Amino acid sequence: MASAFDYAPAPESRSVVDIAPSYGLFIDGEFVEAADGKVFKTVSPSTEEVLSEVAQAGSEDVDRAVKAARKAFEKWSALPGQERAKYLFRIARIIQERSRELAVLETLDNGKPIKETRDADLPLVAAHFFYYAGWADKLEHAGFGASPKPLGVAGQVIPWNFPLLMLAWKIAPALATGNTVVLKPAETTPLSALFFADVCRQAGLPRGVVNILPGYGDTGAALIAHPDVNKVAFTGSTAVGKEIARTVAGTRRKVTLELGGKGANIVFDDAPIDQAVEGIVNGIFFNQGQVCCAGSRLLVQESIQDELLDSLKRRLSTLRLGDPLDKNTDIGAINSAEQLSRITSLVEKGAAEGAEPWSPECELPSSGYWFAPTLFTNVTQAHTIARDEIFGPVLSVLTFRTPDEAVAKANNTQYGLSAGIWTEKGSRILAVANKLRAGVVWSNTFNKFDPTSPFGGYKESGFGREGGRHGLEAYLDV
Amino acid sequence: MSDRLSVLKTYKLYVGGKFPRSESGRVYEVTDSKGKWLANAPQSSRKDARDAVVAARKAFGGWSGATAYNRGQVLYRVAEMLEGRKAQFVHEVADAEGLSKSRAAEQVEATIDRWVWYAGWTDKIAQVVGGGNPVAGPYFNLSSPEPTGVVAVLAPQESSFLGLVSVVAPVIATGNTAIVVASERSPLPALSLGEVLATSDVPGGVVNVLSGRTAEIAAPLASHQDVNAIDLAGADEVLAKDLEIAAADNLKRVLRPQPVDNWTATPGIDRLTAFLETKTVWHPTGSLGASGSSY
């Protein structure tokens, strides 16, 4: 695309990170092969290049890791909080020191732009460990009783959209509260979690406190069903979340679920249009829209629809899609061939049902998994693309006339994770925010995260909160 | 003084502020602890359960939207009405649980006090579990608790009044609406509570009381797509597991049966927070000028 906005390539060097040709499972402080010797390959979504071969954990490995975590739990939970705190502070510092390596690694394995891993993911990852480090020796002041106790072994299953950030959200509060963990990263993005094992080694973390088991869904299912796991934490799809809720039924296992979303981004006629456009773009095209709290439904007041869409389309035309390692790239690769086909089929369905797709002129690289930023107009609430989570760079535009209608449409979903409000009128922000059934409401901003702030869903977006004081509760016997 | 034949009460359900019989037309025999007939209680059907959900959903907007102060006032009014009807409840609890009159009176008084305790929580819980978050950026961000929505409550089987109130009051104190399945064997105090609620200022539909077979009524509630949460206090282990599996269909919040030795102990806030969501609202703080102090 030739335009005034052609930029010279500005690639981040990938030589800052060493990727081994193969990795084992991280159990009891050591890298080991899977019991049945199974391995799988992880590829770079932007090039389809094989990055490494990774051991694939089976149920025997799950059992071994849970035993290691159980054994480590005794000592870890008995450590004075201040000692646990210092381990977590160490981990936070090492992550800061090695954040360039980690950012490149994450971009290679996930396909998201280096701009995002470097400026959003990694600073937040370090911040989460810093935040929860400070809780480890203050738990009696957290409002959960005089001496809140850890639960034991936490089985944690995380998704591929924010591999390292989700690891931090799960591991930091678990360790701060005195639990030990067995974590399964997603099959398409295992590398940063395995790298994290090395961070634990450098920090001198006792063996068995953190165990990492790469694998597919069956590995996660085995971990969650393991009878000696006391706490289950999952981030991922609503369908899998429901399966997990059934699995833990009738047990004493505590569970938190962070699931899908279909966030409404509501733009009123008095909104600051330029800021709103930036917020809409950030809301749905951040991480190629592979974000559970993405603002995937744009609700725009009818009177400003044309003005807003013109502005939005103009802005989309300036987004740069391509090499994720290029520091100028806004839109990277879709994480996997499987996810790409899911997005493609939903988008085809949207068009078949009568919604009108639009994409900026956009050349897609010849190898790798790519999808051009897309917006749909002429969308009704009955359309599949207005109801199902697409988890890709696809925005559905709906309109409304009154604030009541906006709220009704925003809430007309099985999900309840996020929402956005754009208006200059403070009382309207508060009135609408009050009525939205969503766990996080961003007003005149979008996709802001902070370790001090509880995050989680209403309705079928799951239960429990991560982040903040609230995030401790999931890992305490309260 | 001649023997006077007493006038017996026909016990009815309490749904949407009204006192219907079960749509099924069924009743079942309720006896005291010695097996003596006390009344024929309505035996609710699946349809009754669904009607109660509709009533609870309809009431949710108004009740959750009421100010916390107002909800506290309304709940305290319930305690006042309970106090006035103390003798009746002492009688019913004594019959239901086979207690002496003085032991039953202790239970009823503890129950009224429990209700007062929760009435006082309505405008305090947000301060205890919510608050501002010190985010690392120019944003104002506030986390507040909000009611989960429509909550199905299986009242404890043994403690017919204190246990009942201990599970119902926290649910509505926080702005949820409730469908309460009364103790199967001892439903009469629960049905009478409905009469008290109707003559207090609690809007119709905020609490709906069903009597009958717990398992039969609970099944459609656990699988109902418009029920947001379920308290399994009154379910045995087998039933609780089945209901928790059914509840997963729309990811209801499930409060599993808790080991409770003694309902008279101060309950803590667990039952208040069990049916609250946390909403975090963000807004940029902006800056007052391009140059000058950042304070």
PDB file of C-alpha atoms in Angstrom, chain A residues 134-328:
ATOM      1  CA  GLY A 134       3.609  -6.957  48.458  1.00  0.00           C
ATOM      2  CA  TRP A 135       0.501  -8.844  49.570  1.00  0.00           C
ATOM      3  CA  ALA A 136       2.379 -11.980  50.654  1.00  0.00           C
ATOM      4  CA  ASP A 137       3.235 -10.594  54.091  1.00  0.00           C
ATOM      5  CA  LYS A 138       0.026  -8.588  54.556  1.00  0.00           C
ATOM      6  CA  LEU A 139      -2.656 -11.190  54.049  1.00  0.00           C
ATOM      7  CA  GLU A 140      -4.078 -10.761  57.523  1.00  0.00           C
ATOM      8  CA  HIS A 141      -4.965  -7.202  56.535  1.00  0.00           C
ATOM      9  CA  ALA A 142      -6.723  -8.113  53.320  1.00  0.00           C
ATOM     10  CA  GLY A 143     -10.158  -8.447  54.861  1.00  0.00           C
ATOM     11  CA  PHE A 144     -10.421 -12.225  54.779  1.00  0.00           C
ATOM     12  CA  GLY A 145     -10.000 -12.878  58.464  1.00  0.00           C
ATOM     13  CA  ALA A 146      -7.063 -12.816  60.852  1.00  0.00           C
ATOM     14  CA  SER A 147      -5.075 -15.686  59.359  1.00  0.00           C
ATOM     15  CA  PRO A 148      -6.303 -16.661  55.922  1.00  0.00           C
ATOM     16  CA  LYS A 149      -4.920 -19.988  54.716  1.00  0.00           C
ATOM     17  CA  PRO A 150      -3.824 -21.063  51.239  1.00  0.00           C
ATOM     18  CA  LEU A 151      -5.816 -23.773  49.514  1.00  0.00           C
ATOM     19  CA  GLY A 152      -2.977 -26.069  48.433  1.00  0.00           C
ATOM     20  CA  VAL A 153      -2.139 -27.022  44.878  1.00  0.00           C
ATOM     21  CA  ALA A 154      -3.558 -24.739  42.189  1.00  0.00           C
ATOM     22  CA  GLY A 155      -4.201 -26.228  38.754  1.00  0.00           C
ATOM     23  CA  GLN A 156      -4.128 -23.380  36.255  1.00  0.00           C
ATOM     24  CA  VAL A 157      -4.961 -23.439  32.569  1.00  0.00           C
ATOM     25  CA  ILE A 158      -4.294 -20.351  30.478  1.00  0.00           C
ATOM     26  CA  PRO A 159      -4.984 -19.275  26.899  1.00  0.00           C
ATOM     27  CA  TRP A 160      -2.788 -18.234  23.991  1.00  0.00           C
ATOM     28  CA  ASN A 161      -3.857 -14.620  23.587  1.00  0.00           C
ATOM     29  CA  PHE A 162      -1.737 -13.200  26.446  1.00  0.00           C
ATOM     30  CA  PRO A 163       0.481 -16.155  27.341  1.00  0.00           C
ATOM     31  CA  LEU A 164       2.791 -14.454  29.799  1.00  0.00           C
ATOM     32  CA  LEU A 165       0.291 -11.967  31.195  1.00  0.00           C
ATOM     33  CA  MET A 166      -2.202 -14.729  31.963  1.00  0.00           C
ATOM     34  CA  LEU A 167       0.614 -16.685  33.599  1.00  0.00           C
ATOM     35  CA  ALA A 168       1.347 -13.683  35.792  1.00  0.00           C
ATOM     36  CA  TRP A 169      -2.339 -13.195  36.661  1.00  0.00           C
ATOM     37  CA  LYS A 170      -2.492 -16.821  37.781  1.00  0.00           C
ATOM     38  CA  ILE A 171       0.882 -17.467  39.374  1.00  0.00           C
ATOM     39  CA  ALA A 172       1.514 -14.203  41.228  1.00  0.00           C
ATOM     40  CA  PRO A 173      -1.551 -14.309  43.531  1.00  0.00           C
ATOM     41  CA  ALA A 174      -1.261 -18.097  43.952  1.00  0.00           C
ATOM     42  CA  LEU A 175       2.318 -17.885  45.217  1.00  0.00           C
ATOM     43  CA  ALA A 176       1.716 -14.776  47.293  1.00  0.00           C
ATOM     44  CA  THR A 177      -1.015 -16.552  49.234  1.00  0.00           C
ATOM     45  CA  GLY A 178       1.159 -19.627  49.810  1.00  0.00           C
ATOM     46  CA  ASN A 179      -0.202 -22.028  47.208  1.00  0.00           C
ATOM     47  CA  THR A 180       1.927 -24.006  44.784  1.00  0.00           C
ATOM     48  CA  VAL A 181       1.000 -24.279  41.123  1.00  0.00           C
ATOM     49  CA  VAL A 182       0.838 -26.558  38.146  1.00  0.00           C
ATOM     50  CA  LEU A 183       0.242 -24.425  35.083  1.00  0.00           C
ATOM     51  CA  LYS A 184      -0.682 -25.528  31.598  1.00  0.00           C
ATOM     52  CA  PRO A 185       0.054 -22.984  28.890  1.00  0.00           C
ATOM     53  CA  ALA A 186      -1.783 -23.169  25.570  1.00  0.00           C
ATOM     54  CA  GLU A 187      -0.484 -25.545  22.918  1.00  0.00           C
ATOM     55  CA  THR A 188       0.220 -22.746  20.449  1.00  0.00           C
ATOM     56  CA  THR A 189       2.130 -20.543  22.901  1.00  0.00           C
ATOM     57  CA  PRO A 190       4.134 -22.620  25.385  1.00  0.00           C
ATOM     58  CA  LEU A 191       7.492 -20.854  25.078  1.00  0.00           C
ATOM     59  CA  SER A 192       7.193 -17.884  27.417  1.00  0.00           C
ATOM     60  CA  ALA A 193       5.889 -20.114  30.217  1.00  0.00           C
ATOM     61  CA  LEU A 194       8.918 -22.375  29.762  1.00  0.00           C
ATOM     62  CA  PHE A 195      11.133 -19.307  29.730  1.00  0.00           C
ATOM     63  CA  PHE A 196       9.435 -18.329  32.982  1.00  0.00           C
ATOM     64  CA  ALA A 197      10.709 -21.598  34.452  1.00  0.00           C
ATOM     65  CA  ASP A 198      14.185 -20.194  33.916  1.00  0.00           C
ATOM     66  CA  VAL A 199      13.151 -16.984  35.674  1.00  0.00           C
ATOM     67  CA  CYS A 200      12.081 -19.135  38.638  1.00  0.00           C
ATOM     68  CA  ARG A 201      15.444 -20.861  38.560  1.00  0.00           C
ATOM     69  CA  GLN A 202      17.304 -17.543  38.595  1.00  0.00           C
ATOM     70  CA  ALA A 203      15.146 -16.336  41.448  1.00  0.00           C
ATOM     71  CA  GLY A 204      16.055 -19.453  43.428  1.00  0.00           C
ATOM     72  CA  LEU A 205      12.416 -20.424  43.849  1.00  0.00           C
ATOM     73  CA  PRO A 206      12.195 -23.748  45.719  1.00  0.00           C
ATOM     74  CA  ARG A 207      11.635 -26.825  43.575  1.00  0.00           C
ATOM     75  CA  GLY A 208       8.071 -27.812  42.884  1.00  0.00           C
ATOM     76  CA  VAL A 209       6.516 -24.477  43.779  1.00  0.00           C
ATOM     77  CA  VAL A 210       5.941 -23.749  40.092  1.00  0.00           C
ATOM     78  CA  ASN A 211       5.463 -26.540  37.565  1.00  0.00           C
ATOM     79  CA  ILE A 212       4.803 -25.966  33.871  1.00  0.00           C
ATOM     80  CA  LEU A 213       3.099 -28.568  31.709  1.00  0.00           C
ATOM     81  CA  PRO A 214       2.709 -27.717  28.035  1.00  0.00           C
ATOM     82  CA  GLY A 215       0.013 -29.664  26.278  1.00  0.00           C
ATOM     83  CA  TYR A 216      -3.360 -29.648  24.574  1.00  0.00           C
ATOM     84  CA  GLY A 217      -6.864 -29.586  25.982  1.00  0.00           C
ATOM     85  CA  ASP A 218      -6.638 -33.131  27.301  1.00  0.00           C
ATOM     86  CA  THR A 219      -3.666 -32.147  29.467  1.00  0.00           C
ATOM     87  CA  GLY A 220      -5.701 -29.292  30.910  1.00  0.00           C
ATOM     88  CA  ALA A 221      -8.686 -31.558  31.491  1.00  0.00           C
ATOM     89  CA  ALA A 222      -6.505 -34.078  33.340  1.00  0.00           C
ATOM     90  CA  LEU A 223      -5.053 -31.319  35.492  1.00  0.00           C
ATOM     91  CA  ILE A 224      -8.440 -29.872  36.392  1.00  0.00           C
ATOM     92  CA  ALA A 225      -9.909 -33.280  37.176  1.00  0.00           C
ATOM     93  CA  HIS A 226      -6.955 -34.337  39.302  1.00  0.00           C
ATOM     94  CA  PRO A 227      -8.323 -35.197  42.739  1.00  0.00           C
ATOM     95  CA  ASP A 228      -5.336 -33.713  44.551  1.00  0.00           C
ATOM     96  CA  VAL A 229      -5.732 -30.278  43.000  1.00  0.00           C
ATOM     97  CA  ASN A 230      -7.424 -27.932  45.476  1.00  0.00           C
ATOM     98  CA  LYS A 231      -7.994 -24.927  43.307  1.00  0.00           C
ATOM     99  CA  VAL A 232      -8.826 -24.609  39.648  1.00  0.00           C
ATOM    100  CA  ALA A 233      -8.233 -21.428  37.678  1.00  0.00           C
ATOM    101  CA  PHE A 234      -9.070 -21.177  34.023  1.00  0.00           C
ATOM    102  CA  THR A 235      -9.038 -18.476  31.388  1.00  0.00           C
ATOM    103  CA  GLY A 236     -10.433 -19.416  28.017  1.00  0.00           C
ATOM    104  CA  SER A 237     -13.640 -20.148  26.174  1.00  0.00           C
ATOM    105  CA  THR A 238     -17.068 -20.229  27.771  1.00  0.00           C
ATOM    106  CA  ALA A 239     -17.712 -23.721  26.391  1.00  0.00           C
ATOM    107  CA  VAL A 240     -14.638 -25.124  28.143  1.00  0.00           C
ATOM    108  CA  GLY A 241     -15.499 -23.103  31.253  1.00  0.00           C
ATOM    109  CA  LYS A 242     -18.855 -24.860  31.455  1.00  0.00           C
ATOM    110  CA  GLU A 243     -17.135 -28.245  31.129  1.00  0.00           C
ATOM    111  CA  ILE A 244     -14.843 -27.298  33.995  1.00  0.00           C
ATOM    112  CA  ALA A 245     -17.769 -26.185  36.130  1.00  0.00           C
ATOM    113  CA  ARG A 246     -19.328 -29.629  35.567  1.00  0.00           C
ATOM    114  CA  THR A 247     -16.037 -31.380  36.356  1.00  0.00           C
ATOM    115  CA  VAL A 248     -15.632 -29.702  39.727  1.00  0.00           C
ATOM    116  CA  ALA A 249     -19.311 -30.095  40.677  1.00  0.00           C
ATOM    117  CA  GLY A 250     -19.801 -31.936  43.913  1.00  0.00           C
ATOM    118  CA  THR A 251     -16.189 -31.488  44.995  1.00  0.00           C
ATOM    119  CA  ARG A 252     -14.624 -29.032  47.424  1.00  0.00           C
ATOM    120  CA  ARG A 253     -12.321 -27.695  44.696  1.00  0.00           C
ATOM    121  CA  LYS A 254     -12.539 -23.943  44.494  1.00  0.00           C
ATOM    122  CA  VAL A 255     -12.819 -22.570  40.982  1.00  0.00           C
ATOM    123  CA  THR A 256     -12.509 -19.281  39.141  1.00  0.00           C
ATOM    124  CA  LEU A 257     -13.304 -18.853  35.462  1.00  0.00           C
ATOM    125  CA  GLU A 258     -12.422 -15.998  33.123  1.00  0.00           C
ATOM    126  CA  LEU A 259     -14.331 -16.701  29.937  1.00  0.00           C
ATOM    127  CA  GLY A 260     -15.568 -15.147  26.738  1.00  0.00           C
ATOM    128  CA  GLY A 261     -17.100 -11.799  26.041  1.00  0.00           C
ATOM    129  CA  LYS A 262     -18.944  -9.729  23.519  1.00  0.00           C
ATOM    130  CA  GLY A 263     -18.210  -6.280  24.868  1.00  0.00           C
ATOM    131  CA  ALA A 264     -20.322  -3.312  23.832  1.00  0.00           C
ATOM    132  CA  ASN A 265     -18.530  -0.068  23.095  1.00  0.00           C
ATOM    133  CA  ILE A 266     -21.222   2.626  23.312  1.00  0.00           C
ATOM    134  CA  VAL A 267     -20.645   5.946  21.580  1.00  0.00           C
ATOM    135  CA  PHE A 268     -23.081   8.776  22.362  1.00  0.00           C
ATOM    136  CA  ASP A 269     -23.638  11.763  20.114  1.00  0.00           C
ATOM    137  CA  ASP A 270     -21.676  14.097  22.364  1.00  0.00           C
ATOM    138  CA  ALA A 271     -18.609  11.842  22.500  1.00  0.00           C
ATOM    139  CA  PRO A 272     -15.171  13.206  21.640  1.00  0.00           C
ATOM    140  CA  ILE A 273     -15.067  11.568  18.217  1.00  0.00           C
ATOM    141  CA  ASP A 274     -11.307  11.379  17.714  1.00  0.00           C
ATOM    142  CA  GLN A 275     -10.735   9.821  21.122  1.00  0.00           C
ATOM    143  CA  ALA A 276     -13.663   7.482  20.588  1.00  0.00           C
ATOM    144  CA  VAL A 277     -12.232   6.314  17.286  1.00  0.00           C
ATOM    145  CA  GLU A 278      -8.903   5.577  18.968  1.00  0.00           C
ATOM    146  CA  GLY A 279     -10.763   3.728  21.722  1.00  0.00           C
ATOM    147  CA  ILE A 280     -12.789   1.703  19.244  1.00  0.00           C
ATOM    148  CA  VAL A 281      -9.628   0.738  17.353  1.00  0.00           C
ATOM    149  CA  ASN A 282      -7.854  -0.150  20.568  1.00  0.00           C
ATOM    150  CA  GLY A 283     -10.947  -1.994  21.788  1.00  0.00           C
ATOM    151  CA  ILE A 284     -11.233  -4.372  18.866  1.00  0.00           C
ATOM    152  CA  PHE A 285      -7.895  -4.400  17.046  1.00  0.00           C
ATOM    153  CA  PHE A 286      -5.569  -4.661  20.047  1.00  0.00           C
ATOM    154  CA  ASN A 287      -3.978  -8.110  19.819  1.00  0.00           C
ATOM    155  CA  GLN A 288      -5.902  -8.681  16.547  1.00  0.00           C
ATOM    156  CA  GLY A 289      -9.115  -8.665  18.562  1.00  0.00           C
ATOM    157  CA  GLN A 290      -8.074 -11.865  20.303  1.00  0.00           C
ATOM    158  CA  VAL A 291      -9.087 -10.403  23.622  1.00  0.00           C
ATOM    159  CA  CYS A 292     -11.897 -11.705  25.825  1.00  0.00           C
ATOM    160  CA  CYS A 293     -12.850  -8.180  26.858  1.00  0.00           C
ATOM    161  CA  ALA A 294     -12.617  -6.764  23.316  1.00  0.00           C
ATOM    162  CA  GLY A 295     -15.164  -4.115  22.389  1.00  0.00           C
ATOM    163  CA  SER A 296     -16.468  -6.247  19.556  1.00  0.00           C
ATOM    164  CA  ARG A 297     -19.898  -4.623  19.327  1.00  0.00           C
ATOM    165  CA  LEU A 298     -19.838  -0.945  18.507  1.00  0.00           C
ATOM    166  CA  LEU A 299     -23.106   0.706  19.565  1.00  0.00           C
ATOM    167  CA  VAL A 300     -23.235   4.119  17.997  1.00  0.00           C
ATOM    168  CA  GLN A 301     -25.945   6.726  18.420  1.00  0.00           C
ATOM    169  CA  GLU A 302     -27.796   6.964  15.135  1.00  0.00           C
ATOM    170  CA  SER A 303     -27.303  10.697  14.672  1.00  0.00           C
ATOM    171  CA  ILE A 304     -23.507  10.406  14.507  1.00  0.00           C
ATOM    172  CA  GLN A 305     -23.239   7.076  12.751  1.00  0.00           C
ATOM    173  CA  ASP A 306     -22.008   8.447   9.412  1.00  0.00           C
ATOM    174  CA  GLU A 307     -19.507  10.847  10.896  1.00  0.00           C
ATOM    175  CA  LEU A 308     -18.117   8.214  13.227  1.00  0.00           C
ATOM    176  CA  LEU A 309     -17.874   5.492  10.603  1.00  0.00           C
ATOM    177  CA  ASP A 310     -16.148   7.809   8.150  1.00  0.00           C
ATOM    178  CA  SER A 311     -13.626   8.719  10.765  1.00  0.00           C
ATOM    179  CA  LEU A 312     -13.198   5.109  11.845  1.00  0.00           C
ATOM    180  CA  LYS A 313     -12.642   3.883   8.301  1.00  0.00           C
ATOM    181  CA  ARG A 314     -10.104   6.634   7.707  1.00  0.00           C
ATOM    182  CA  ARG A 315      -8.270   5.542  10.831  1.00  0.00           C
ATOM    183  CA  LEU A 316      -8.363   1.866   9.888  1.00  0.00           C
ATOM    184  CA  SER A 317      -6.759   2.725   6.570  1.00  0.00           C
ATOM    185  CA  THR A 318      -3.672   3.902   8.424  1.00  0.00           C
ATOM    186  CA  LEU A 319      -3.191   0.722  10.452  1.00  0.00           C
ATOM    187  CA  ARG A 320      -0.114  -1.206   9.433  1.00  0.00           C
ATOM    188  CA  LEU A 321      -0.434  -4.965   9.223  1.00  0.00           C
ATOM    189  CA  GLY A 322       2.626  -7.145   8.862  1.00  0.00           C
ATOM    190  CA  ASP A 323       5.774  -8.443  10.527  1.00  0.00           C
ATOM    191  CA  PRO A 324       4.991  -8.492  14.259  1.00  0.00           C
ATOM    192  CA  LEU A 325       8.634  -7.880  15.083  1.00  0.00           C
ATOM    193  CA  ASP A 326       8.538  -4.567  13.208  1.00  0.00           C
ATOM    194  CA  LYS A 327       8.157  -1.780  15.730  1.00  0.00           C
ATOM    195  CA  ASN A 328       5.779   0.063  13.403  1.00  0.00           C
TER     196      ASN A 328
END
